[in-house]
Amino acid sequence: RIATLYGARQEERRFVRVADVPPLLLGTLQAVEDRDFKYHHGVDPWAILRAAFANLSAGEVVQGGSTLTQQLVRQRLLDPALVQDPDRTVERKIKEIIQSIRVTQAYPGLDGKRRIITAYYNQNFFGNNNYGIRAAAKDYFGVTDLNELTLAQAAILAAIPQSPSNYDLMKN
């Protein structure tokens, strides 16, 4: 736990090991975030093209094309100044793609995919000062063993990182 100032709720981090992520959580995250995760090499060119077409047609960003691996790379490996600078989006995307391919090569096969998903689950913000899937499962559902999650609970948790403020179960 990391205490915050002025009595606000403490930041909660509970890490999960690769072996402790049940297949249910692997499947729900893939269904919500990246359905072709098992098959691509860190980047999904069709998803990028689909998002680019949708965004150009709408005249604004309405859809993303990043894979789970790209999202993890953006959060963990890229310089925060690069990530936050809207004038460097093309540079960021190129670096994100290169690093995502490298991560997938460094962690090959299904075991590698499990490691990437576990890192993603441990890294993400799940609302209500929860970082990581285990902290969110405990806070929202009182579940300490991730194997005890129902399909509905797993699906809810998998969706929260898309919009943690909007999907925060304590606020909404």
Coordinates of C-alpha atoms in Angstrom, one line a residue:
R1 CA 0.0 0.0 0.0
I2 CA 1.1 3.5 -0.7
A3 CA -0.4 6.1 1.5
T4 CA -1.9 9.3 0.0
L5 CA -2.2 12.7 1.6
Y6 CA -5.1 14.1 3.4
G7 CA -6.8 10.8 4.3
A8 CA -7.8 9.9 0.7
R9 CA -8.1 6.2 0.0
Q10 CA -4.8 4.6 -0.3
E11 CA -3.5 3.3 -3.6
E12 CA -3.9 -0.4 -3.7
R13 CA -1.5 -2.7 -5.6
R14 CA -1.7 -6.5 -5.4
F15 CA 0.4 -8.3 -8.0
V16 CA -0.6 -11.5 -9.6
R17 CA 1.8 -14.2 -10.8
V18 CA 1.5 -15.7 -14.2
A19 CA 0.5 -19.0 -12.7
D20 CA -2.3 -17.4 -10.8
V21 CA -4.2 -15.9 -13.8
P22 CA -7.0 -18.3 -14.5
P23 CA -8.0 -19.1 -18.1
L24 CA -11.3 -17.2 -17.5
L25 CA -9.4 -13.9 -17.1
L26 CA -7.2 -14.6 -20.1
G27 CA -10.3 -15.2 -22.2
T28 CA -12.3 -12.2 -21.0
L29 CA -9.4 -9.8 -21.5
Q30 CA -8.9 -11.1 -25.1
A31 CA -12.6 -10.8 -25.8
V32 CA -12.8 -7.2 -24.6
E33 CA -9.4 -5.8 -25.7
D34 CA -7.8 -7.8 -28.4
R35 CA -9.6 -10.8 -29.8
D36 CA -6.7 -11.8 -32.1
F37 CA -4.1 -11.6 -29.3
K38 CA -3.1 -15.3 -29.5
Y39 CA -2.4 -15.0 -33.3
H40 CA -0.6 -11.8 -34.0
H41 CA 3.0 -10.8 -33.3
G42 CA 2.4 -7.8 -31.0
V43 CA 0.7 -5.7 -33.7
D44 CA -2.5 -6.2 -35.6
P45 CA -2.2 -4.4 -39.0
W46 CA -5.9 -4.9 -39.8
A47 CA -7.0 -3.4 -36.5
I48 CA -4.8 -0.4 -37.2
L49 CA -6.2 0.1 -40.7
R50 CA -9.8 -0.4 -39.4
A51 CA -9.2 2.3 -36.7
A52 CA -7.5 4.7 -39.1
F53 CA -10.4 4.4 -41.6
A54 CA -13.0 4.8 -38.8
N55 CA -11.2 7.8 -37.4
L56 CA -10.7 9.5 -40.8
S57 CA -14.3 8.9 -41.7
A58 CA -15.5 10.4 -38.4
G59 CA -13.0 13.3 -38.5
E60 CA -12.0 12.5 -34.9
V61 CA -10.6 9.6 -32.9
V62 CA -13.5 7.2 -32.4
Q63 CA -11.7 3.8 -32.4
G64 CA -8.3 2.5 -31.4
G65 CA -6.3 -0.2 -33.1
S66 CA -3.7 -1.0 -30.4
T67 CA -3.1 -4.5 -29.3
L68 CA -2.7 -5.5 -25.7
T69 CA 1.0 -5.7 -26.2
Q70 CA 1.1 -2.2 -27.7
Q71 CA -0.9 -0.8 -24.7
L72 CA 1.5 -2.5 -22.3
V73 CA 4.5 -1.1 -24.2
R74 CA 3.0 2.4 -24.1
Q75 CA 2.5 2.1 -20.3
R76 CA 5.7 0.5 -19.3
L77 CA 8.4 1.0 -21.9
L78 CA 7.9 4.4 -23.7
D79 CA 9.0 7.7 -22.3
P80 CA 6.0 9.4 -20.6
A81 CA 6.8 12.7 -22.3
L82 CA 6.5 10.9 -25.7
V83 CA 3.2 9.3 -24.8
Q84 CA 1.7 12.5 -23.6
D85 CA 2.8 14.7 -26.5
P86 CA 0.0 14.9 -29.1
D87 CA 2.4 16.4 -31.7
R88 CA 4.5 13.2 -31.5
T89 CA 1.8 10.6 -32.1
V90 CA 3.3 9.2 -35.3
E91 CA 6.7 8.8 -33.6
R92 CA 5.0 7.2 -30.6
K93 CA 3.1 4.7 -32.8
I94 CA 6.2 3.7 -34.7
K95 CA 8.2 3.1 -31.5
E96 CA 5.2 1.3 -30.0
I97 CA 5.0 -1.0 -32.9
I98 CA 8.7 -1.8 -33.0
Q99 CA 8.8 -2.5 -29.2
S100 CA 5.6 -4.6 -29.4
I101 CA 7.1 -6.9 -32.0
R102 CA 10.3 -7.1 -29.8
V103 CA 8.3 -8.0 -26.7
T104 CA 6.4 -10.7 -28.6
Q105 CA 9.7 -12.1 -29.9
A106 CA 11.2 -12.0 -26.4
Y107 CA 8.2 -13.9 -25.0
P108 CA 7.1 -16.3 -27.7
G109 CA 4.3 -18.9 -27.7
L110 CA 1.3 -19.2 -25.4
D111 CA 3.5 -19.0 -22.3
G112 CA 4.8 -15.7 -23.6
K113 CA 1.2 -14.4 -24.3
R114 CA 0.3 -15.4 -20.7
R115 CA 3.2 -13.3 -19.4
I116 CA 2.2 -10.3 -21.5
I117 CA -1.4 -10.5 -20.3
T118 CA -0.2 -10.9 -16.7
A119 CA 2.0 -7.8 -17.0
Y120 CA -0.9 -5.9 -18.5
Y121 CA -3.2 -7.0 -15.7
N122 CA -0.6 -6.0 -13.0
Q123 CA 0.1 -2.6 -14.6
N124 CA -3.4 -1.2 -15.4
F125 CA -5.5 1.2 -13.4
F126 CA -8.9 -0.3 -12.5
G127 CA -10.5 2.7 -10.8
N128 CA -10.9 3.5 -7.1
N129 CA -7.1 3.7 -6.6
N130 CA -6.8 0.0 -7.6
Y131 CA -3.8 -1.0 -9.7
G132 CA -3.8 -4.5 -11.0
I133 CA -6.5 -7.1 -11.4
R134 CA -6.0 -8.7 -8.0
A135 CA -6.5 -5.3 -6.1
A136 CA -9.7 -4.6 -8.2
A137 CA -11.1 -8.1 -7.6
K138 CA -10.6 -7.7 -3.9
D139 CA -12.0 -4.2 -3.7
Y140 CA -15.0 -4.6 -6.0
F141 CA -16.0 -8.2 -5.3
G142 CA -14.2 -9.2 -2.1
V143 CA -12.4 -12.0 -4.1
T144 CA -8.9 -12.7 -3.1
D145 CA -8.4 -15.9 -5.3
L146 CA -8.9 -14.9 -8.9
N147 CA -10.2 -18.5 -9.6
E148 CA -13.3 -17.5 -7.6
L149 CA -14.4 -14.8 -10.1
T150 CA -17.6 -15.5 -12.0
L151 CA -17.7 -15.0 -15.7
A152 CA -19.7 -11.7 -15.2
Q153 CA -17.1 -10.4 -12.7
A154 CA -14.2 -11.3 -14.9
A155 CA -15.8 -9.5 -17.9
I156 CA -16.5 -6.4 -15.8
L157 CA -12.9 -6.3 -14.6
A158 CA -11.5 -6.9 -18.1
A159 CA -13.5 -3.9 -19.4
I160 CA -12.6 -1.4 -16.6
P161 CA -9.1 -0.3 -18.0
Q162 CA -10.8 1.0 -21.2
S163 CA -12.3 3.8 -19.1
P164 CA -11.5 3.4 -15.4
S165 CA -13.2 6.6 -14.4
N166 CA -16.5 5.8 -16.2
Y167 CA -16.5 2.1 -15.2
D168 CA -15.3 2.6 -11.6
L169 CA -17.8 0.4 -9.7
M170 CA -17.7 2.4 -6.5
K171 CA -18.5 5.7 -8.3
N172 CA -21.0 4.3 -10.9

